Amino acid sequence: MARVAIVTGGTRGIGEAISLALKDLGVTVAANYAGNVEKAQAFTERTGIQAYQWDVGDFDACAQGVARVAAELGPIDIVVNNAGVTRDGTILKMDREMWEDVIRINLGGCFNMAHAAFPGMRDRKWGRIVNIGSINGQAGQYGQVNYAAAKSGIHGFTKALAQEGARFGVTVNAIAPGYIDTDMVAAVPADVLDKIVARIPVGRLGQASEIARGVAFLCSEEAGFVTGSTLSINGGQHMY
C-alpha cells in the first residue's frame, strides 16, 4: 500500500513542487491549501493530486483535516509543514496582528499538524515529518522579526519532536531554503533582487524543485537514520 502524505500549502510554489516530488515516489498526496479555491482546483486538474482546504493555524481544523484525509486516502505516514505567510515590517511598524498571524500559521501550524498526525505514526512505528524553515530563521532578516522568530522556532521544534519520535520510527527533520525563484520572490523589485542574488555564492536563485528533492529524500525509507537535522538549501548564502 502506498504511503499517504499531507503537504500543507501544497498547491503553489515550493509546496506544489513538494507535492509532485512525493507523487513521483509513489506516495498518495493530499495537498492542503488555505483560501484560493480557483488555484487549488486548477492544481488538481493539472496534477491529479487532491486538494483539501483548511487553516493550518486552527488547531481543530487541522485535527478535522487530518481525520478527513485519513478516512479518504488512508492513514497519514508523512506530513510536510510548508504553509506559511509573511507580514513584513520593522518592529515599530508591526502591529500585534501582523506578529500573531505569522506565529499562528507558520509555527503554530507545525504544532497543530504534528499533534494530529503524530499519534498514528507512533502507533504504526513509521512516520516522516518535514518542516520547512528558512535561511531567515537561521540568520535573521531586517523587517521580519515575526517571520524570523517563527522559522527559528520551527528549527527548535524539529529537534525537540525528533527526540520524541525516534524510538517509534518517526523521523522529524527541517529544510531551510534560501531565496527560491517563486512568485513571492519574483514580486521583489528588480534592483533589490539583484542585490539578493549578488550575496548568493552560486550566483542564482534556487528552484522549488531543488527544495522538493531534499524533502523527498527525508521522506523516503532510506532516510530512517536522519532525524533532528536541518538541511540548508541556500546556494551557500548562509553556512554554519
Coordinates of N, CA and C in Angstrom, one line a residue:
M1 N 0.8 -1.2 0.0 CA 0.0 0.0 0.0 C 0.9 1.2 0.0
A2 N 0.5 2.2 -0.8 CA 1.3 3.4 -0.9 C 1.2 4.2 0.4
R3 N 2.3 4.9 0.7 CA 2.3 5.8 1.8 C 1.4 7.0 1.5
V4 N 0.9 7.6 2.5 CA 0.0 8.8 2.4 C 0.6 10.0 3.0
A5 N 0.7 11.1 2.3 CA 1.3 12.3 2.7 C 0.3 13.5 2.7
I6 N 0.5 14.4 3.6 CA -0.2 15.7 3.6 C 0.9 16.8 3.4
V7 N 0.8 17.6 2.4 CA 1.7 18.7 2.2 C 0.9 20.0 2.5
T8 N 1.2 20.8 3.5 CA 0.4 22.0 3.8 C 1.0 23.1 2.8
G9 N 0.1 23.9 2.4 CA 0.4 24.9 1.4 C 0.9 24.2 0.2
G10 N 0.3 23.1 -0.2 CA 0.8 22.2 -1.2 C 0.4 22.4 -2.6
T11 N -0.3 23.5 -2.9 CA -0.8 23.6 -4.3 C -0.1 24.7 -5.1
R12 N 0.9 25.4 -4.4 CA 1.5 26.5 -5.1 C 3.0 26.6 -4.7
G13 N 3.8 27.1 -5.6 CA 5.2 27.4 -5.3 C 6.0 26.2 -4.8
I14 N 6.7 26.3 -3.8 CA 7.5 25.2 -3.2 C 6.6 24.1 -2.8
G15 N 5.5 24.4 -2.3 CA 4.5 23.3 -1.9 C 4.1 22.4 -3.0
E16 N 3.8 23.1 -4.2 CA 3.4 22.3 -5.4 C 4.6 21.4 -5.8
A17 N 5.8 21.9 -5.8 CA 6.9 21.1 -6.2 C 7.1 19.9 -5.3
I18 N 6.9 20.1 -4.0 CA 7.0 19.0 -3.0 C 5.9 18.0 -3.2
S19 N 4.7 18.4 -3.5 CA 3.6 17.5 -3.7 C 3.9 16.6 -5.0
L20 N 4.4 17.2 -6.0 CA 4.7 16.5 -7.2 C 5.9 15.5 -7.0
A21 N 6.9 16.0 -6.2 CA 8.1 15.1 -6.0 C 7.6 13.8 -5.2
L22 N 6.8 14.0 -4.2 CA 6.3 12.9 -3.4 C 5.4 12.0 -4.3
K23 N 4.6 12.6 -5.1 CA 3.8 11.8 -6.0 C 4.7 10.9 -6.9
D24 N 5.8 11.5 -7.4 CA 6.7 10.7 -8.3 C 7.3 9.6 -7.6
L25 N 7.4 9.6 -6.2 CA 7.9 8.5 -5.4 C 6.9 7.4 -5.2
G26 N 5.6 7.6 -5.7 CA 4.6 6.7 -5.5 C 3.7 6.9 -4.3
V27 N 3.9 8.1 -3.6 CA 3.2 8.5 -2.4 C 1.8 9.0 -2.9
T28 N 0.8 8.7 -2.1 CA -0.5 9.3 -2.3 C -0.5 10.6 -1.6
V29 N -0.7 11.7 -2.3 CA -0.5 13.1 -1.7 C -1.9 13.8 -1.5
A30 N -2.1 14.4 -0.4 CA -3.1 15.3 -0.2 C -2.5 16.7 0.0
A31 N -2.9 17.6 -0.9 CA -2.3 19.0 -0.8 C -3.3 19.9 -0.1
N32 N -2.9 20.4 1.1 CA -3.7 21.4 1.8 C -3.5 22.8 1.2
Y33 N -4.6 23.5 1.3 CA -4.5 25.0 0.9 C -5.4 25.8 1.8
A34 N -5.2 27.1 1.8 CA -5.9 27.9 2.8 C -7.1 28.6 2.2
G35 N -7.0 29.2 1.1 CA -8.1 30.0 0.6 C -8.4 30.2 -0.8
N36 N -7.4 30.0 -1.7 CA -7.6 30.2 -3.1 C -8.1 29.0 -3.8
V37 N -9.5 28.9 -3.8 CA -10.1 27.7 -4.3 C -9.9 27.6 -5.8
E38 N -9.9 28.6 -6.6 CA -9.7 28.6 -8.0 C -8.3 28.0 -8.4
K39 N -7.3 28.5 -7.7 CA -6.0 27.9 -8.0 C -5.8 26.5 -7.5
A40 N -6.5 26.2 -6.4 CA -6.4 24.8 -5.9 C -7.1 23.8 -6.9
Q41 N -8.2 24.2 -7.4 CA -8.9 23.4 -8.4 C -8.0 23.2 -9.7
A42 N -7.4 24.3 -10.1 CA -6.5 24.2 -11.3 C -5.3 23.3 -11.0
F43 N -4.8 23.3 -9.8 CA -3.7 22.4 -9.4 C -4.2 21.0 -9.5
T44 N -5.3 20.7 -9.0 CA -5.8 19.3 -9.0 C -6.0 18.8 -10.4
E45 N -6.6 19.7 -11.3 CA -6.8 19.3 -12.7 C -5.5 19.1 -13.4
R46 N -4.5 19.9 -13.0 CA -3.2 19.8 -13.7 C -2.4 18.6 -13.2
T47 N -2.5 18.2 -11.9 CA -1.6 17.2 -11.3 C -2.3 15.9 -11.0
G48 N -3.6 16.0 -10.8 CA -4.3 14.8 -10.3 C -4.2 14.6 -8.8
I49 N -3.6 15.5 -8.1 CA -3.5 15.5 -6.7 C -4.7 16.2 -6.0
Q50 N -5.3 15.5 -5.1 CA -6.5 16.0 -4.4 C -6.1 17.1 -3.5
A51 N -6.8 18.2 -3.5 CA -6.6 19.4 -2.6 C -7.6 19.5 -1.5
Y52 N -7.2 19.8 -0.3 CA -8.1 19.9 0.8 C -7.9 21.3 1.5
Q53 N -9.0 21.9 1.8 CA -8.9 23.3 2.4 C -9.1 23.3 3.9
W54 N -8.1 23.8 4.6 CA -8.3 24.2 6.0 C -7.2 25.1 6.4
D55 N -7.4 25.8 7.5 CA -6.4 26.8 8.0 C -5.5 26.0 9.0
V56 N -4.2 25.9 8.6 CA -3.3 25.2 9.5 C -3.1 25.9 10.8
G57 N -3.4 27.2 10.9 CA -3.3 27.9 12.2 C -4.4 27.6 13.1
D58 N -5.4 26.8 12.7 CA -6.5 26.4 13.5 C -6.4 25.0 14.0
F59 N -6.2 24.8 15.3 CA -5.9 23.5 15.9 C -7.0 22.5 15.6
D60 N -8.3 22.9 15.8 CA -9.4 22.0 15.5 C -9.5 21.6 14.0
A61 N -9.3 22.7 13.2 CA -9.4 22.4 11.7 C -8.3 21.4 11.3
C62 N -7.1 21.5 11.8 CA -6.1 20.5 11.5 C -6.5 19.1 11.9
A63 N -7.0 19.0 13.1 CA -7.4 17.6 13.5 C -8.5 17.1 12.6
Q64 N -9.5 17.9 12.2 CA -10.5 17.5 11.3 C -10.0 17.2 9.9
G65 N -9.1 18.0 9.5 CA -8.5 17.8 8.1 C -7.7 16.5 8.0
V66 N -6.9 16.3 9.0 CA -6.1 15.0 9.1 C -7.0 13.8 9.1
A67 N -8.1 13.9 9.9 CA -9.0 12.8 10.0 C -9.8 12.6 8.7
R68 N -10.1 13.6 8.0 CA -10.8 13.5 6.7 C -9.8 12.9 5.7
V69 N -8.6 13.3 5.6 CA -7.7 12.7 4.6 C -7.4 11.3 5.0
A70 N -7.3 10.9 6.2 CA -7.1 9.5 6.6 C -8.3 8.7 6.2
A71 N -9.5 9.2 6.4 CA -10.7 8.4 6.1 C -10.8 8.2 4.6
E72 N -10.3 9.2 3.8 CA -10.5 9.1 2.3 C -9.3 8.5 1.6
L73 N -8.1 8.7 2.1 CA -6.9 8.2 1.4 C -6.1 7.1 2.2
G74 N -6.3 7.0 3.5 CA -5.6 6.1 4.3 C -4.8 6.8 5.4
P75 N -4.3 6.0 6.4 CA -3.5 6.6 7.5 C -2.4 7.5 7.0
I76 N -2.1 8.6 7.8 CA -1.1 9.5 7.3 C 0.3 9.1 7.8
D77 N 1.2 8.9 6.8 CA 2.5 8.5 7.1 C 3.5 9.6 7.1
I78 N 3.2 10.7 6.3 CA 4.1 11.8 6.0 C 3.4 13.1 6.2
V79 N 4.0 14.0 6.9 CA 3.5 15.4 7.0 C 4.6 16.3 6.6
V80 N 4.3 17.2 5.6 CA 5.3 18.3 5.3 C 4.7 19.6 5.6
N81 N 5.2 20.2 6.6 CA 4.7 21.5 7.1 C 5.3 22.7 6.3
N82 N 4.7 23.0 5.2 CA 5.2 24.0 4.3 C 4.5 25.3 4.3
A83 N 3.2 25.3 4.8 CA 2.4 26.5 4.7 C 3.0 27.7 5.5
G84 N 2.9 28.8 5.0 CA 3.4 30.0 5.7 C 3.0 31.3 5.0
V85 N 3.1 32.4 5.8 CA 2.7 33.7 5.3 C 3.8 34.7 5.8
T86 N 3.8 35.8 5.2 CA 4.7 36.9 5.6 C 3.8 38.2 5.9
R87 N 4.2 38.9 6.9 CA 3.6 40.2 7.2 C 4.7 41.1 7.6
D88 N 5.5 41.6 6.6 CA 6.7 42.2 6.9 C 6.6 43.7 7.4
G89 N 7.5 44.1 8.2 CA 7.6 45.5 8.6 C 8.6 45.6 9.8
T90 N 9.2 46.7 9.9 CA 10.1 46.9 11.1 C 9.2 46.8 12.4
I91 N 9.9 46.6 13.5 CA 9.1 46.3 14.7 C 8.2 47.5 15.1
L92 N 8.7 48.7 14.8 CA 7.9 49.9 15.1 C 6.6 50.0 14.2
K93 N 6.7 49.4 13.1 CA 5.5 49.4 12.2 C 4.7 48.1 12.2
M94 N 5.1 47.2 13.0 CA 4.5 45.9 13.1 C 3.5 45.9 14.2
D95 N 2.2 45.7 13.9 CA 1.2 45.6 15.0 C 1.1 44.2 15.5
R96 N 0.3 44.0 16.5 CA 0.2 42.7 17.1 C -0.4 41.7 16.2
E97 N -1.3 42.1 15.4 CA -2.0 41.2 14.4 C -1.0 40.6 13.4
M98 N -0.1 41.5 12.9 CA 1.0 41.1 12.0 C 1.9 40.0 12.6
W99 N 2.2 40.2 13.9 CA 3.0 39.3 14.6 C 2.3 38.0 14.8
E100 N 1.0 38.0 15.3 CA 0.3 36.8 15.7 C -0.1 36.0 14.5
D101 N -0.4 36.6 13.3 CA -0.7 35.9 12.1 C 0.4 35.0 11.7
V102 N 1.6 35.5 11.7 CA 2.8 34.8 11.2 C 3.1 33.6 12.2
I103 N 3.1 33.9 13.5 CA 3.4 32.9 14.5 C 2.3 31.8 14.5
R104 N 1.1 32.2 14.4 CA 0.0 31.3 14.4 C 0.0 30.3 13.3
I105 N 0.3 30.8 12.1 CA 0.3 30.0 10.9 C 1.6 29.2 10.7
N106 N 2.7 30.0 10.7 CA 4.0 29.4 10.3 C 4.5 28.4 11.4
L107 N 4.4 28.8 12.7 CA 4.9 28.0 13.7 C 3.8 27.1 14.3
G108 N 2.7 27.8 14.6 CA 1.5 27.1 15.2 C 1.0 26.0 14.3
G109 N 1.1 26.2 12.9 CA 0.7 25.2 12.0 C 1.5 23.9 12.1
C110 N 2.8 24.0 12.4 CA 3.6 22.8 12.6 C 3.1 22.0 13.8
F111 N 2.9 22.7 14.9 CA 2.4 22.0 16.1 C 1.0 21.4 15.8
N112 N 0.1 22.1 15.2 CA -1.2 21.6 15.0 C -1.2 20.4 14.2
M113 N -0.5 20.4 13.1 CA -0.4 19.2 12.2 C 0.3 18.0 12.8
A114 N 1.4 18.3 13.5 CA 2.1 17.2 14.2 C 1.2 16.6 15.3
H115 N 0.5 17.4 16.0 CA -0.3 16.9 17.1 C -1.4 16.0 16.6
A116 N -1.9 16.3 15.4 CA -3.0 15.5 14.8 C -2.4 14.2 14.2
A117 N -1.2 14.2 13.6 CA -0.7 13.1 12.8 C 0.2 12.2 13.6
F118 N 0.9 12.7 14.6 CA 2.0 12.0 15.3 C 1.5 10.7 16.0
P119 N 0.3 10.8 16.7 CA -0.1 9.5 17.4 C -0.2 8.3 16.4
G120 N -0.8 8.5 15.3 CA -0.9 7.4 14.3 C 0.4 6.9 13.8
M121 N 1.3 7.8 13.6 CA 2.7 7.4 13.1 C 3.3 6.6 14.2
R122 N 3.2 7.1 15.4 CA 3.8 6.4 16.6 C 3.3 5.0 16.7
D123 N 1.9 4.9 16.6 CA 1.3 3.6 16.8 C 1.7 2.6 15.7
R124 N 1.9 3.1 14.5 CA 2.3 2.2 13.3 C 3.8 2.1 13.2
K125 N 4.6 2.7 14.1 CA 6.0 2.6 14.1 C 6.7 3.1 12.9
W126 N 6.1 4.1 12.2 CA 6.8 4.7 11.0 C 6.1 6.0 10.7
G127 N 7.0 7.0 10.5 CA 6.4 8.3 10.1 C 7.6 9.2 9.7
R128 N 7.2 10.2 8.9 CA 8.1 11.3 8.4 C 7.4 12.6 8.6
I129 N 8.1 13.5 9.3 CA 7.6 14.9 9.4 C 8.7 15.8 9.0
V130 N 8.5 16.6 8.0 CA 9.5 17.6 7.5 C 8.9 19.0 7.6
N131 N 9.6 19.8 8.3 CA 9.2 21.2 8.5 C 10.0 22.2 7.7
I132 N 9.3 23.0 6.9 CA 10.1 24.0 6.1 C 10.4 25.2 6.9
G133 N 11.6 25.4 7.2 CA 12.1 26.6 7.9 C 12.5 27.7 6.9
S134 N 13.7 28.3 7.2 CA 14.1 29.4 6.3 C 15.5 29.8 6.7
I135 N 16.2 30.3 5.7 CA 17.5 30.9 5.9 C 17.3 32.1 6.9
N136 N 16.2 32.8 6.8 CA 15.9 33.9 7.6 C 15.6 33.5 9.1
G137 N 15.3 32.3 9.3 CA 15.2 31.8 10.7 C 16.5 31.4 11.3
Q138 N 17.5 31.3 10.4 CA 18.9 31.0 10.9 C 19.7 32.2 11.1
A139 N 19.5 33.2 10.1 CA 20.4 34.3 10.1 C 19.7 35.6 10.5
G140 N 18.3 35.6 10.5 CA 17.6 36.8 10.8 C 17.4 37.6 9.5
Q141 N 16.5 38.6 9.5 CA 16.3 39.4 8.3 C 15.6 40.7 8.8
Y142 N 16.2 41.8 8.3 CA 15.6 43.1 8.6 C 14.1 43.2 8.2
G143 N 13.3 43.7 9.1 CA 11.9 43.8 8.8 C 11.1 42.5 8.9
Q144 N 11.7 41.5 9.5 CA 10.9 40.2 9.6 C 11.1 39.6 11.0
V145 N 10.9 40.4 12.0 CA 11.1 39.8 13.3 C 10.1 38.7 13.6
N146 N 8.9 38.8 13.0 CA 7.8 37.8 13.2 C 8.2 36.5 12.4
Y147 N 8.5 36.7 11.1 CA 8.9 35.6 10.3 C 10.1 34.9 10.8
A148 N 11.2 35.6 11.1 CA 12.4 35.0 11.6 C 12.2 34.3 12.9
A149 N 11.4 34.8 13.8 CA 11.1 34.1 15.0 C 10.3 32.8 14.8
A150 N 9.3 32.9 13.9 CA 8.5 31.7 13.6 C 9.4 30.6 13.0
K151 N 10.2 31.0 12.0 CA 11.1 30.0 11.3 C 12.2 29.5 12.3
S152 N 12.7 30.3 13.1 CA 13.7 29.9 14.1 C 13.1 28.9 15.0
G153 N 11.8 29.2 15.4 CA 11.1 28.3 16.3 C 10.9 26.9 15.7
I154 N 10.7 26.9 14.3 CA 10.5 25.6 13.6 C 11.7 24.8 13.8
H155 N 12.9 25.4 13.7 CA 14.1 24.6 13.8 C 14.2 23.9 15.2
G156 N 13.9 24.7 16.3 CA 13.9 24.1 17.6 C 12.8 23.1 17.8
F157 N 11.6 23.4 17.3 CA 10.5 22.4 17.3 C 10.9 21.1 16.7
T158 N 11.6 21.2 15.6 CA 12.1 20.0 14.9 C 13.0 19.1 15.8
K159 N 14.0 19.7 16.4 CA 14.9 19.0 17.2 C 14.2 18.3 18.4
A160 N 13.3 19.0 19.0 CA 12.6 18.5 20.2 C 11.7 17.3 19.8
L161 N 10.9 17.5 18.8 CA 10.0 16.5 18.4 C 10.7 15.2 17.9
A162 N 11.9 15.5 17.2 CA 12.7 14.3 16.8 C 13.0 13.4 17.9
Q163 N 13.3 14.0 19.1 CA 13.6 13.1 20.3 C 12.5 12.3 20.7
E164 N 11.3 12.9 20.6 CA 10.1 12.1 21.0 C 9.7 11.0 20.0
G165 N 10.0 11.2 18.7 CA 9.6 10.2 17.7 C 10.6 9.1 17.4
A166 N 11.9 9.3 17.8 CA 13.0 8.5 17.3 C 12.8 7.0 17.6
R167 N 12.4 6.7 18.8 CA 12.3 5.2 19.2 C 11.0 4.6 18.6
F168 N 10.2 5.4 18.0 CA 9.0 4.9 17.4 C 9.1 4.8 15.8
G169 N 10.3 5.1 15.3 CA 10.4 5.1 13.9 C 9.9 6.3 13.2
V170 N 9.7 7.4 13.9 CA 9.1 8.6 13.4 C 10.3 9.6 13.3
T171 N 10.7 10.0 12.1 CA 11.8 11.0 12.0 C 11.2 12.4 11.8
V172 N 11.9 13.4 12.3 CA 11.4 14.7 12.2 C 12.6 15.6 11.8
N173 N 12.5 16.2 10.6 CA 13.6 17.0 10.1 C 13.1 18.3 9.5
A174 N 14.0 19.2 9.3 CA 13.7 20.5 8.7 C 14.5 20.8 7.5
I175 N 14.0 21.6 6.6 CA 14.8 22.2 5.5 C 14.7 23.7 5.6
A176 N 15.8 24.3 5.4 CA 15.9 25.8 5.5 C 16.2 26.3 4.1
P177 N 15.3 26.7 3.3 CA 15.5 27.2 2.0 C 16.1 28.6 2.0
G178 N 17.0 28.9 1.1 CA 17.4 30.3 0.8 C 16.4 30.9 -0.1
Y179 N 16.8 31.8 -0.9 CA 15.9 32.6 -1.8 C 15.6 31.7 -3.0
I180 N 14.4 31.4 -3.2 CA 13.9 30.5 -4.2 C 13.1 31.2 -5.3
D181 N 13.2 30.8 -6.5 CA 12.5 31.5 -7.6 C 11.0 31.2 -7.6
T182 N 10.3 31.8 -6.7 CA 8.8 31.6 -6.6 C 8.1 32.9 -6.9
D183 N 6.8 32.9 -7.0 CA 6.1 34.1 -7.3 C 6.3 35.2 -6.2
M184 N 6.5 34.8 -5.0 CA 6.7 35.8 -3.9 C 8.1 36.5 -4.1
V185 N 9.1 35.7 -4.5 CA 10.4 36.4 -4.7 C 10.4 37.2 -6.0
A186 N 9.6 36.7 -7.0 CA 9.5 37.4 -8.3 C 8.9 38.8 -8.1
A187 N 8.1 39.0 -7.0 CA 7.5 40.2 -6.8 C 8.4 41.3 -6.2
V188 N 9.6 40.9 -5.8 CA 10.6 41.8 -5.2 C 11.1 42.7 -6.3
P189 N 11.2 44.0 -6.1 CA 11.8 44.9 -7.1 C 13.1 44.4 -7.7
A190 N 13.3 44.6 -9.0 CA 14.4 44.1 -9.7 C 15.7 44.5 -9.0
D191 N 15.8 45.8 -8.6 CA 17.1 46.2 -8.0 C 17.4 45.6 -6.7
V192 N 16.4 45.3 -5.9 CA 16.5 44.6 -4.7 C 16.9 43.1 -4.9
L193 N 16.2 42.5 -5.9 CA 16.5 41.1 -6.2 C 18.0 40.9 -6.7
D194 N 18.4 41.9 -7.5 CA 19.8 41.8 -7.9 C 20.8 41.8 -6.7
K195 N 20.5 42.6 -5.7 CA 21.4 42.7 -4.5 C 21.3 41.3 -3.8
I196 N 20.1 40.7 -3.7 CA 20.0 39.4 -3.1 C 20.8 38.4 -3.8
V197 N 20.7 38.3 -5.1 CA 21.4 37.3 -5.9 C 22.9 37.5 -5.8
A198 N 23.3 38.8 -5.7 CA 24.8 39.1 -5.5 C 25.4 38.5 -4.2
R199 N 24.5 38.2 -3.2 CA 25.0 37.7 -2.0 C 25.0 36.1 -2.0
I200 N 24.5 35.5 -3.0 CA 24.4 34.1 -3.1 C 25.7 33.5 -3.9
P201 N 26.5 32.8 -3.2 CA 27.8 32.4 -3.9 C 27.6 31.6 -5.2
V202 N 26.5 30.8 -5.3 CA 26.4 30.1 -6.6 C 25.8 31.0 -7.7
G203 N 25.4 32.3 -7.3 CA 25.1 33.3 -8.3 C 23.7 33.2 -8.9
R204 N 22.8 32.5 -8.3 CA 21.4 32.5 -8.8 C 20.5 32.2 -7.7
L205 N 19.2 32.3 -8.0 CA 18.1 31.9 -7.1 C 18.0 30.3 -7.1
G206 N 17.5 29.8 -6.0 CA 17.2 28.3 -6.1 C 15.9 28.1 -6.8
Q207 N 15.7 26.8 -7.1 CA 14.5 26.4 -7.8 C 13.6 25.5 -6.8
A208 N 12.3 25.7 -6.9 CA 11.4 24.9 -6.0 C 11.7 23.4 -6.1
S209 N 12.1 22.9 -7.2 CA 12.3 21.5 -7.4 C 13.5 21.1 -6.6
E210 N 14.5 22.0 -6.3 CA 15.7 21.6 -5.5 C 15.3 21.5 -4.0
I211 N 14.3 22.2 -3.6 CA 13.8 22.0 -2.2 C 13.0 20.7 -2.2
A212 N 12.2 20.5 -3.2 CA 11.4 19.3 -3.2 C 12.2 18.0 -3.2
R213 N 13.4 18.0 -3.9 CA 14.2 16.8 -3.9 C 14.7 16.5 -2.5
G214 N 15.1 17.6 -1.7 CA 15.5 17.4 -0.3 C 14.4 16.8 0.5
V215 N 13.2 17.3 0.3 CA 12.0 16.8 1.1 C 11.8 15.3 0.7
A216 N 11.9 15.0 -0.5 CA 11.6 13.6 -1.0 C 12.6 12.7 -0.3
F217 N 13.9 13.1 -0.2 CA 14.8 12.2 0.4 C 14.5 12.0 1.9
L218 N 14.2 13.1 2.6 CA 13.9 13.0 4.0 C 12.6 12.2 4.3
C219 N 11.7 12.1 3.3 CA 10.5 11.3 3.5 C 10.7 9.9 3.1
S220 N 11.8 9.5 2.5 CA 12.0 8.2 2.0 C 12.3 7.1 3.0
E221 N 12.2 5.9 2.6 CA 12.6 4.8 3.5 C 14.1 4.9 3.8
E222 N 14.9 5.4 2.9 CA 16.4 5.4 3.1 C 16.8 6.4 4.1
A223 N 15.9 7.3 4.5 CA 16.3 8.4 5.4 C 16.0 8.1 6.9
G224 N 15.8 6.8 7.2 CA 15.4 6.4 8.5 C 16.4 6.7 9.6
F225 N 17.7 7.0 9.3 CA 18.7 7.3 10.3 C 18.9 8.8 10.4
V226 N 18.2 9.6 9.7 CA 18.3 11.0 9.7 C 17.1 11.6 10.5
T227 N 17.4 12.2 11.6 CA 16.3 12.8 12.4 C 16.9 14.0 13.2
G228 N 16.1 15.0 13.4 CA 16.6 16.2 14.2 C 17.5 17.1 13.4
S229 N 17.6 16.9 12.1 CA 18.5 17.6 11.3 C 17.8 18.8 10.5
T230 N 18.6 19.8 10.2 CA 18.2 20.8 9.3 C 19.1 20.8 8.1
L231 N 18.4 20.7 7.0 CA 19.2 20.7 5.7 C 19.0 22.1 5.1
S232 N 20.2 22.8 5.0 CA 20.1 24.1 4.4 C 20.3 24.0 2.9
I233 N 19.4 24.6 2.2 CA 19.5 24.6 0.7 C 19.4 26.0 0.3
N234 N 20.6 26.7 0.2 CA 20.6 28.1 0.0 C 21.7 28.7 -0.9
G235 N 22.3 27.8 -1.6 CA 23.3 28.2 -2.5 C 24.6 28.7 -1.9
G236 N 24.8 28.4 -0.6 CA 26.0 28.9 0.1 C 25.8 30.2 0.7
Q237 N 24.6 30.8 0.7 CA 24.4 32.1 1.3 C 24.6 32.2 2.8
H238 N 24.3 31.2 3.5 CA 24.5 31.2 4.9 C 25.0 29.8 5.3
M239 N 26.2 29.7 5.9 CA 26.8 28.5 6.3 C 27.1 28.5 7.8
Y240 N 26.7 27.5 8.5 CA 27.1 27.4 10.0 C 27.0 26.0 10.4

